[in-house]
Amino acid sequence: ASPLVSGSTVFVGWLGGSMYGVDLQTGEKRWEYESGAAFESSPAAAEGRLLVGDDEGVLYCFGEAREE
């Protein structure tokens, strides 16, 4: 899958079942999520959220929690 650059972070999924957010300048890991299923689809960003599907057909939507 293709990585996604959003702001100063690169998001990339791995066949091992992890999705990573890495600092574009330093390469330092900022964020990680493990699903257990391969992330072969390319992530997308919309309205401050990260969307990506895994090989088990699950669509994930990540974003900062909002207070109502």
PDB file of N, CA, C and O in Angstrom:
ATOM      1  N   ALA A   1       0.836  -1.190   0.000  1.00  0.00           N
ATOM      2  CA  ALA A   1       0.000   0.000   0.000  1.00  0.00           C
ATOM      3  C   ALA A   1       0.873   1.243   0.000  1.00  0.00           C
ATOM      4  O   ALA A   1       2.016   1.219   0.444  1.00  0.00           O
ATOM      5  N   SER A   2       0.330   2.302  -0.478  1.00  0.00           N
ATOM      6  CA  SER A   2       1.054   3.578  -0.495  1.00  0.00           C
ATOM      7  C   SER A   2       0.979   4.238   0.872  1.00  0.00           C
ATOM      8  O   SER A   2      -0.056   4.176   1.538  1.00  0.00           O
ATOM      9  N   PRO A   3       2.055   4.880   1.298  1.00  0.00           N
ATOM     10  CA  PRO A   3       1.998   5.656   2.545  1.00  0.00           C
ATOM     11  C   PRO A   3       1.200   6.938   2.314  1.00  0.00           C
ATOM     12  O   PRO A   3       0.972   7.347   1.177  1.00  0.00           O
ATOM     13  N   LEU A   4       0.793   7.563   3.383  1.00  0.00           N
ATOM     14  CA  LEU A   4       0.058   8.818   3.330  1.00  0.00           C
ATOM     15  C   LEU A   4       0.811   9.865   4.124  1.00  0.00           C
ATOM     16  O   LEU A   4       1.162   9.628   5.280  1.00  0.00           O
ATOM     17  N   VAL A   5       1.071  11.012   3.516  1.00  0.00           N
ATOM     18  CA  VAL A   5       1.654  12.145   4.227  1.00  0.00           C
ATOM     19  C   VAL A   5       0.521  13.099   4.573  1.00  0.00           C
ATOM     20  O   VAL A   5      -0.219  13.550   3.700  1.00  0.00           O
ATOM     21  N   SER A   6       0.379  13.384   5.855  1.00  0.00           N
ATOM     22  CA  SER A   6      -0.629  14.317   6.337  1.00  0.00           C
ATOM     23  C   SER A   6       0.040  15.245   7.343  1.00  0.00           C
ATOM     24  O   SER A   6       0.453  14.790   8.419  1.00  0.00           O
ATOM     25  N   GLY A   7       0.169  16.500   6.978  1.00  0.00           N
ATOM     26  CA  GLY A   7       0.893  17.441   7.832  1.00  0.00           C
ATOM     27  C   GLY A   7       2.345  17.027   7.911  1.00  0.00           C
ATOM     28  O   GLY A   7       3.005  16.828   6.890  1.00  0.00           O
ATOM     29  N   SER A   8       2.835  16.826   9.115  1.00  0.00           N
ATOM     30  CA  SER A   8       4.237  16.435   9.299  1.00  0.00           C
ATOM     31  C   SER A   8       4.369  14.963   9.684  1.00  0.00           C
ATOM     32  O   SER A   8       5.379  14.547  10.224  1.00  0.00           O
ATOM     33  N   THR A   9       3.322  14.171   9.387  1.00  0.00           N
ATOM     34  CA  THR A   9       3.330  12.749   9.736  1.00  0.00           C
ATOM     35  C   THR A   9       3.131  11.894   8.492  1.00  0.00           C
ATOM     36  O   THR A   9       2.320  12.220   7.633  1.00  0.00           O
ATOM     37  N   VAL A  10       3.871  10.792   8.429  1.00  0.00           N
ATOM     38  CA  VAL A  10       3.694   9.783   7.382  1.00  0.00           C
ATOM     39  C   VAL A  10       3.002   8.587   8.022  1.00  0.00           C
ATOM     40  O   VAL A  10       3.470   8.073   9.037  1.00  0.00           O
ATOM     41  N   PHE A  11       1.885   8.155   7.446  1.00  0.00           N
ATOM     42  CA  PHE A  11       1.164   6.984   7.936  1.00  0.00           C
ATOM     43  C   PHE A  11       1.414   5.832   6.979  1.00  0.00           C
ATOM     44  O   PHE A  11       1.283   5.988   5.766  1.00  0.00           O
ATOM     45  N   VAL A  12       1.760   4.676   7.537  1.00  0.00           N
ATOM     46  CA  VAL A  12       2.046   3.505   6.717  1.00  0.00           C
ATOM     47  C   VAL A  12       1.579   2.249   7.443  1.00  0.00           C
ATOM     48  O   VAL A  12       1.724   2.132   8.653  1.00  0.00           O
ATOM     49  N   GLY A  13       0.989   1.330   6.680  1.00  0.00           N
ATOM     50  CA  GLY A  13       0.537   0.068   7.243  1.00  0.00           C
ATOM     51  C   GLY A  13       1.487  -1.056   6.890  1.00  0.00           C
ATOM     52  O   GLY A  13       2.207  -0.993   5.893  1.00  0.00           O
ATOM     53  N   TRP A  14       1.481  -2.095   7.714  1.00  0.00           N
ATOM     54  CA  TRP A  14       2.369  -3.240   7.525  1.00  0.00           C
ATOM     55  C   TRP A  14       1.555  -4.511   7.392  1.00  0.00           C
ATOM     56  O   TRP A  14       0.462  -4.636   7.943  1.00  0.00           O
ATOM     57  N   LEU A  15       2.120  -5.482   6.699  1.00  0.00           N
ATOM     58  CA  LEU A  15       1.466  -6.783   6.530  1.00  0.00           C
ATOM     59  C   LEU A  15       1.330  -7.519   7.856  1.00  0.00           C
ATOM     60  O   LEU A  15       0.476  -8.379   8.000  1.00  0.00           O
ATOM     61  N   GLY A  16       2.170  -7.179   8.826  1.00  0.00           N
ATOM     62  CA  GLY A  16       2.109  -7.809  10.139  1.00  0.00           C
ATOM     63  C   GLY A  16       0.938  -7.358  10.986  1.00  0.00           C
ATOM     64  O   GLY A  16       0.740  -7.862  12.088  1.00  0.00           O
ATOM     65  N   GLY A  17       0.155  -6.391  10.518  1.00  0.00           N
ATOM     66  CA  GLY A  17      -1.030  -5.960  11.240  1.00  0.00           C
ATOM     67  C   GLY A  17      -0.878  -4.684  12.033  1.00  0.00           C
ATOM     68  O   GLY A  17      -1.680  -4.405  12.910  1.00  0.00           O
ATOM     69  N   SER A  18       0.158  -3.888  11.749  1.00  0.00           N
ATOM     70  CA  SER A  18       0.361  -2.622  12.457  1.00  0.00           C
ATOM     71  C   SER A  18       0.246  -1.443  11.499  1.00  0.00           C
ATOM     72  O   SER A  18       0.612  -1.536  10.341  1.00  0.00           O
ATOM     73  N   MET A  19      -0.277  -0.351  12.026  1.00  0.00           N
ATOM     74  CA  MET A  19      -0.320   0.927  11.307  1.00  0.00           C
ATOM     75  C   MET A  19       0.520   1.894  12.125  1.00  0.00           C
ATOM     76  O   MET A  19       0.396   1.956  13.353  1.00  0.00           O
ATOM     77  N   TYR A  20       1.398   2.617  11.453  1.00  0.00           N
ATOM     78  CA  TYR A  20       2.313   3.536  12.129  1.00  0.00           C
ATOM     79  C   TYR A  20       2.141   4.960  11.610  1.00  0.00           C
ATOM     80  O   TYR A  20       1.869   5.170  10.429  1.00  0.00           O
ATOM     81  N   GLY A  21       2.363   5.909  12.495  1.00  0.00           N
ATOM     82  CA  GLY A  21       2.506   7.316  12.158  1.00  0.00           C
ATOM     83  C   GLY A  21       3.919   7.726  12.516  1.00  0.00           C
ATOM     84  O   GLY A  21       4.342   7.567  13.667  1.00  0.00           O
ATOM     85  N   VAL A  22       4.670   8.212  11.535  1.00  0.00           N
ATOM     86  CA  VAL A  22       6.086   8.526  11.709  1.00  0.00           C
ATOM     87  C   VAL A  22       6.329   9.989  11.363  1.00  0.00           C
ATOM     88  O   VAL A  22       5.793  10.499  10.372  1.00  0.00           O
ATOM     89  N   ASP A  23       7.139  10.674  12.173  1.00  0.00           N
ATOM     90  CA  ASP A  23       7.494  12.070  11.911  1.00  0.00           C
ATOM     91  C   ASP A  23       8.217  12.169  10.577  1.00  0.00           C
ATOM     92  O   ASP A  23       9.185  11.456  10.324  1.00  0.00           O
ATOM     93  N   LEU A  24       7.738  13.042   9.714  1.00  0.00           N
ATOM     94  CA  LEU A  24       8.283  13.204   8.366  1.00  0.00           C
ATOM     95  C   LEU A  24       9.741  13.643   8.371  1.00  0.00           C
ATOM     96  O   LEU A  24      10.532  13.202   7.539  1.00  0.00           O
ATOM     97  N   GLN A  25      10.140  14.470   9.324  1.00  0.00           N
ATOM     98  CA  GLN A  25      11.506  14.999   9.363  1.00  0.00           C
ATOM     99  C   GLN A  25      12.483  14.090  10.104  1.00  0.00           C
ATOM    100  O   GLN A  25      13.602  13.885   9.659  1.00  0.00           O
ATOM    101  N   THR A  26      12.058  13.541  11.235  1.00  0.00           N
ATOM    102  CA  THR A  26      12.991  12.798  12.087  1.00  0.00           C
ATOM    103  C   THR A  26      12.891  11.276  11.955  1.00  0.00           C
ATOM    104  O   THR A  26      13.808  10.564  12.347  1.00  0.00           O
ATOM    105  N   GLY A  27      11.762  10.774  11.436  1.00  0.00           N
ATOM    106  CA  GLY A  27      11.553   9.341  11.362  1.00  0.00           C
ATOM    107  C   GLY A  27      11.117   8.724  12.680  1.00  0.00           C
ATOM    108  O   GLY A  27      10.930   7.521  12.780  1.00  0.00           O
ATOM    109  N   GLU A  28      10.919   9.547  13.702  1.00  0.00           N
ATOM    110  CA  GLU A  28      10.506   9.068  15.022  1.00  0.00           C
ATOM    111  C   GLU A  28       9.047   8.604  14.985  1.00  0.00           C
ATOM    112  O   GLU A  28       8.180   9.270  14.421  1.00  0.00           O
ATOM    113  N   LYS A  29       8.772   7.438  15.600  1.00  0.00           N
ATOM    114  CA  LYS A  29       7.408   6.926  15.655  1.00  0.00           C
ATOM    115  C   LYS A  29       6.583   7.792  16.594  1.00  0.00           C
ATOM    116  O   LYS A  29       6.942   8.000  17.742  1.00  0.00           O
ATOM    117  N   ARG A  30       5.458   8.305  16.096  1.00  0.00           N
ATOM    118  CA  ARG A  30       4.548   9.130  16.885  1.00  0.00           C
ATOM    119  C   ARG A  30       3.319   8.358  17.352  1.00  0.00           C
ATOM    120  O   ARG A  30       2.694   8.701  18.339  1.00  0.00           O
ATOM    121  N   TRP A  31       2.955   7.342  16.565  1.00  0.00           N
ATOM    122  CA  TRP A  31       1.683   6.688  16.799  1.00  0.00           C
ATOM    123  C   TRP A  31       1.745   5.261  16.254  1.00  0.00           C
ATOM    124  O   TRP A  31       2.428   4.994  15.265  1.00  0.00           O
ATOM    125  N   GLU A  32       1.022   4.342  16.895  1.00  0.00           N
ATOM    126  CA  GLU A  32       0.974   2.958  16.426  1.00  0.00           C
ATOM    127  C   GLU A  32      -0.363   2.340  16.811  1.00  0.00           C
ATOM    128  O   GLU A  32      -0.902   2.616  17.884  1.00  0.00           O
ATOM    129  N   TYR A  33      -0.895   1.516  15.915  1.00  0.00           N
ATOM    130  CA  TYR A  33      -2.097   0.744  16.209  1.00  0.00           C
ATOM    131  C   TYR A  33      -1.891  -0.657  15.645  1.00  0.00           C
ATOM    132  O   TYR A  33      -1.430  -0.810  14.516  1.00  0.00           O
ATOM    133  N   GLU A  34      -2.236  -1.668  16.435  1.00  0.00           N
ATOM    134  CA  GLU A  34      -2.110  -3.053  15.986  1.00  0.00           C
ATOM    135  C   GLU A  34      -3.491  -3.679  15.868  1.00  0.00           C
ATOM    136  O   GLU A  34      -4.248  -3.705  16.829  1.00  0.00           O
ATOM    137  N   SER A  35      -3.807  -4.183  14.673  1.00  0.00           N
ATOM    138  CA  SER A  35      -5.105  -4.827  14.454  1.00  0.00           C
ATOM    139  C   SER A  35      -4.997  -6.337  14.436  1.00  0.00           C
ATOM    140  O   SER A  35      -5.978  -7.030  14.660  1.00  0.00           O
ATOM    141  N   GLY A  36      -3.833  -6.860  14.110  1.00  0.00           N
ATOM    142  CA  GLY A  36      -3.659  -8.296  13.969  1.00  0.00           C
ATOM    143  C   GLY A  36      -3.898  -8.784  12.555  1.00  0.00           C
ATOM    144  O   GLY A  36      -3.549  -9.898  12.217  1.00  0.00           O
ATOM    145  N   ALA A  37      -4.504  -7.944  11.709  1.00  0.00           N
ATOM    146  CA  ALA A  37      -4.714  -8.276  10.297  1.00  0.00           C
ATOM    147  C   ALA A  37      -3.895  -7.314   9.446  1.00  0.00           C
ATOM    148  O   ALA A  37      -3.678  -6.164   9.827  1.00  0.00           O
ATOM    149  N   ALA A  38      -3.449  -7.780   8.310  1.00  0.00           N
ATOM    150  CA  ALA A  38      -2.582  -6.971   7.440  1.00  0.00           C
ATOM    151  C   ALA A  38      -3.274  -5.701   6.954  1.00  0.00           C
ATOM    152  O   ALA A  38      -4.458  -5.708   6.635  1.00  0.00           O
ATOM    153  N   PHE A  39      -2.521  -4.620   6.924  1.00  0.00           N
ATOM    154  CA  PHE A  39      -2.977  -3.368   6.326  1.00  0.00           C
ATOM    155  C   PHE A  39      -2.363  -3.268   4.936  1.00  0.00           C
ATOM    156  O   PHE A  39      -1.233  -2.844   4.774  1.00  0.00           O
ATOM    157  N   GLU A  40      -3.108  -3.717   3.921  1.00  0.00           N
ATOM    158  CA  GLU A  40      -2.611  -3.634   2.554  1.00  0.00           C
ATOM    159  C   GLU A  40      -3.238  -2.478   1.785  1.00  0.00           C
ATOM    160  O   GLU A  40      -2.765  -2.121   0.725  1.00  0.00           O
ATOM    161  N   SER A  41      -4.325  -1.912   2.298  1.00  0.00           N
ATOM    162  CA  SER A  41      -4.957  -0.789   1.623  1.00  0.00           C
ATOM    163  C   SER A  41      -4.233   0.507   1.991  1.00  0.00           C
ATOM    164  O   SER A  41      -3.645   0.630   3.068  1.00  0.00           O
ATOM    165  N   SER A  42      -4.278   1.457   1.082  1.00  0.00           N
ATOM    166  CA  SER A  42      -3.653   2.754   1.335  1.00  0.00           C
ATOM    167  C   SER A  42      -4.539   3.573   2.265  1.00  0.00           C
ATOM    168  O   SER A  42      -5.754   3.630   2.076  1.00  0.00           O
ATOM    169  N   PRO A  43      -3.948   4.216   3.282  1.00  0.00           N
ATOM    170  CA  PRO A  43      -4.739   5.056   4.174  1.00  0.00           C
ATOM    171  C   PRO A  43      -5.180   6.337   3.467  1.00  0.00           C
ATOM    172  O   PRO A  43      -4.582   6.752   2.474  1.00  0.00           O
ATOM    173  N   ALA A  44      -6.231   6.947   3.995  1.00  0.00           N
ATOM    174  CA  ALA A  44      -6.740   8.213   3.487  1.00  0.00           C
ATOM    175  C   ALA A  44      -6.991   9.130   4.679  1.00  0.00           C
ATOM    176  O   ALA A  44      -7.240   8.666   5.793  1.00  0.00           O
ATOM    177  N   ALA A  45      -6.934  10.435   4.440  1.00  0.00           N
ATOM    178  CA  ALA A  45      -7.202  11.420   5.492  1.00  0.00           C
ATOM    179  C   ALA A  45      -8.338  12.328   5.047  1.00  0.00           C
ATOM    180  O   ALA A  45      -8.413  12.716   3.876  1.00  0.00           O
ATOM    181  N   ALA A  46      -9.237  12.635   5.996  1.00  0.00           N
ATOM    182  CA  ALA A  46     -10.346  13.540   5.726  1.00  0.00           C
ATOM    183  C   ALA A  46     -10.795  14.172   7.033  1.00  0.00           C
ATOM    184  O   ALA A  46     -11.032  13.466   8.018  1.00  0.00           O
ATOM    185  N   GLU A  47     -10.902  15.488   7.045  1.00  0.00           N
ATOM    186  CA  GLU A  47     -11.412  16.247   8.185  1.00  0.00           C
ATOM    187  C   GLU A  47     -10.764  15.840   9.505  1.00  0.00           C
ATOM    188  O   GLU A  47     -11.441  15.611  10.513  1.00  0.00           O
ATOM    189  N   GLY A  48      -9.428  15.698   9.504  1.00  0.00           N
ATOM    190  CA  GLY A  48      -8.702  15.399  10.722  1.00  0.00           C
ATOM    191  C   GLY A  48      -8.760  13.949  11.162  1.00  0.00           C
ATOM    192  O   GLY A  48      -8.416  13.627  12.293  1.00  0.00           O
ATOM    193  N   ARG A  49      -9.204  13.077  10.275  1.00  0.00           N
ATOM    194  CA  ARG A  49      -9.300  11.659  10.600  1.00  0.00           C
ATOM    195  C   ARG A  49      -8.488  10.827   9.619  1.00  0.00           C
ATOM    196  O   ARG A  49      -8.300  11.203   8.472  1.00  0.00           O
ATOM    197  N   LEU A  50      -8.029   9.673  10.099  1.00  0.00           N
ATOM    198  CA  LEU A  50      -7.288   8.718   9.283  1.00  0.00           C
ATOM    199  C   LEU A  50      -8.190   7.516   9.055  1.00  0.00           C
ATOM    200  O   LEU A  50      -8.734   6.944  10.007  1.00  0.00           O
ATOM    201  N   LEU A  51      -8.380   7.135   7.803  1.00  0.00           N
ATOM    202  CA  LEU A  51      -9.221   5.998   7.437  1.00  0.00           C
ATOM    203  C   LEU A  51      -8.366   4.944   6.764  1.00  0.00           C
ATOM    204  O   LEU A  51      -7.585   5.256   5.866  1.00  0.00           O
ATOM    205  N   VAL A  52      -8.546   3.679   7.165  1.00  0.00           N
ATOM    206  CA  VAL A  52      -7.796   2.594   6.540  1.00  0.00           C
ATOM    207  C   VAL A  52      -8.523   1.276   6.800  1.00  0.00           C
ATOM    208  O   VAL A  52      -9.141   1.099   7.850  1.00  0.00           O
ATOM    209  N   GLY A  53      -8.447   0.374   5.835  1.00  0.00           N
ATOM    210  CA  GLY A  53      -9.065  -0.938   5.981  1.00  0.00           C
ATOM    211  C   GLY A  53      -8.016  -2.020   6.118  1.00  0.00           C
ATOM    212  O   GLY A  53      -6.903  -1.895   5.602  1.00  0.00           O
ATOM    213  N   ASP A  54      -8.387  -3.104   6.804  1.00  0.00           N
ATOM    214  CA  ASP A  54      -7.452  -4.228   6.914  1.00  0.00           C
ATOM    215  C   ASP A  54      -7.953  -5.396   6.056  1.00  0.00           C
ATOM    216  O   ASP A  54      -9.025  -5.331   5.449  1.00  0.00           O
ATOM    217  N   ASP A  55      -7.169  -6.467   5.999  1.00  0.00           N
ATOM    218  CA  ASP A  55      -7.494  -7.607   5.153  1.00  0.00           C
ATOM    219  C   ASP A  55      -8.688  -8.421   5.633  1.00  0.00           C
ATOM    220  O   ASP A  55      -9.173  -9.278   4.908  1.00  0.00           O
ATOM    221  N   GLU A  56      -9.169  -8.155   6.828  1.00  0.00           N
ATOM    222  CA  GLU A  56     -10.358  -8.850   7.323  1.00  0.00           C
ATOM    223  C   GLU A  56     -11.634  -8.079   7.021  1.00  0.00           C
ATOM    224  O   GLU A  56     -12.710  -8.453   7.453  1.00  0.00           O
ATOM    225  N   GLY A  57     -11.499  -6.965   6.297  1.00  0.00           N
ATOM    226  CA  GLY A  57     -12.656  -6.180   5.903  1.00  0.00           C
ATOM    227  C   GLY A  57     -13.101  -5.153   6.920  1.00  0.00           C
ATOM    228  O   GLY A  57     -14.179  -4.583   6.802  1.00  0.00           O
ATOM    229  N   VAL A  58     -12.275  -4.884   7.913  1.00  0.00           N
ATOM    230  CA  VAL A  58     -12.610  -3.886   8.938  1.00  0.00           C
ATOM    231  C   VAL A  58     -12.102  -2.522   8.486  1.00  0.00           C
ATOM    232  O   VAL A  58     -10.948  -2.384   8.075  1.00  0.00           O
ATOM    233  N   LEU A  59     -12.964  -1.512   8.529  1.00  0.00           N
ATOM    234  CA  LEU A  59     -12.579  -0.146   8.217  1.00  0.00           C
ATOM    235  C   LEU A  59     -12.364   0.594   9.532  1.00  0.00           C
ATOM    236  O   LEU A  59     -13.257   0.640  10.383  1.00  0.00           O
ATOM    237  N   TYR A  60     -11.173   1.157   9.701  1.00  0.00           N
ATOM    238  CA  TYR A  60     -10.819   1.901  10.912  1.00  0.00           C
ATOM    239  C   TYR A  60     -10.869   3.392  10.627  1.00  0.00           C
ATOM    240  O   TYR A  60     -10.494   3.839   9.549  1.00  0.00           O
ATOM    241  N   CYS A  61     -11.336   4.142  11.617  1.00  0.00           N
ATOM    242  CA  CYS A  61     -11.355   5.599  11.544  1.00  0.00           C
ATOM    243  C   CYS A  61     -10.718   6.121  12.822  1.00  0.00           C
ATOM    244  O   CYS A  61     -11.243   5.922  13.921  1.00  0.00           O
ATOM    245  N   PHE A  62      -9.561   6.763  12.677  1.00  0.00           N
ATOM    246  CA  PHE A  62      -8.819   7.289  13.830  1.00  0.00           C
ATOM    247  C   PHE A  62      -8.880   8.811  13.814  1.00  0.00           C
ATOM    248  O   PHE A  62      -8.806   9.436  12.756  1.00  0.00           O
ATOM    249  N   GLY A  63      -8.964   9.407  14.981  1.00  0.00           N
ATOM    250  CA  GLY A  63      -8.943  10.850  15.116  1.00  0.00           C
ATOM    251  C   GLY A  63      -8.871  11.208  16.595  1.00  0.00           C
ATOM    252  O   GLY A  63      -9.033  10.346  17.464  1.00  0.00           O
ATOM    253  N   GLU A  64      -8.640  12.460  16.856  1.00  0.00           N
ATOM    254  CA  GLU A  64      -8.583  12.897  18.252  1.00  0.00           C
ATOM    255  C   GLU A  64      -9.993  12.917  18.834  1.00  0.00           C
ATOM    256  O   GLU A  64     -10.963  13.240  18.151  1.00  0.00           O
ATOM    257  N   ALA A  65     -10.083  12.571  20.094  1.00  0.00           N
ATOM    258  CA  ALA A  65     -11.373  12.602  20.782  1.00  0.00           C
ATOM    259  C   ALA A  65     -11.869  14.043  20.863  1.00  0.00           C
ATOM    260  O   ALA A  65     -11.096  14.961  21.101  1.00  0.00           O
ATOM    261  N   ARG A  66     -13.135  14.210  20.654  1.00  0.00           N
ATOM    262  CA  ARG A  66     -13.743  15.546  20.722  1.00  0.00           C
ATOM    263  C   ARG A  66     -14.651  15.613  21.936  1.00  0.00           C
ATOM    264  O   ARG A  66     -15.402  14.688  22.206  1.00  0.00           O
ATOM    265  N   GLU A  67     -14.598  16.728  22.633  1.00  0.00           N
ATOM    266  CA  GLU A  67     -15.505  16.946  23.760  1.00  0.00           C
ATOM    267  C   GLU A  67     -16.773  17.605  23.246  1.00  0.00           C
ATOM    268  O   GLU A  67     -16.719  18.492  22.412  1.00  0.00           O
ATOM    269  N   GLU A  68     -17.892  17.157  23.738  1.00  0.00           N
ATOM    270  CA  GLU A  68     -19.175  17.719  23.292  1.00  0.00           C
ATOM    271  C   GLU A  68     -19.745  18.647  24.317  1.00  0.00           C
ATOM    272  O   GLU A  68     -19.502  18.622  25.434  1.00  0.00           O
TER     273      GLU A  68
END
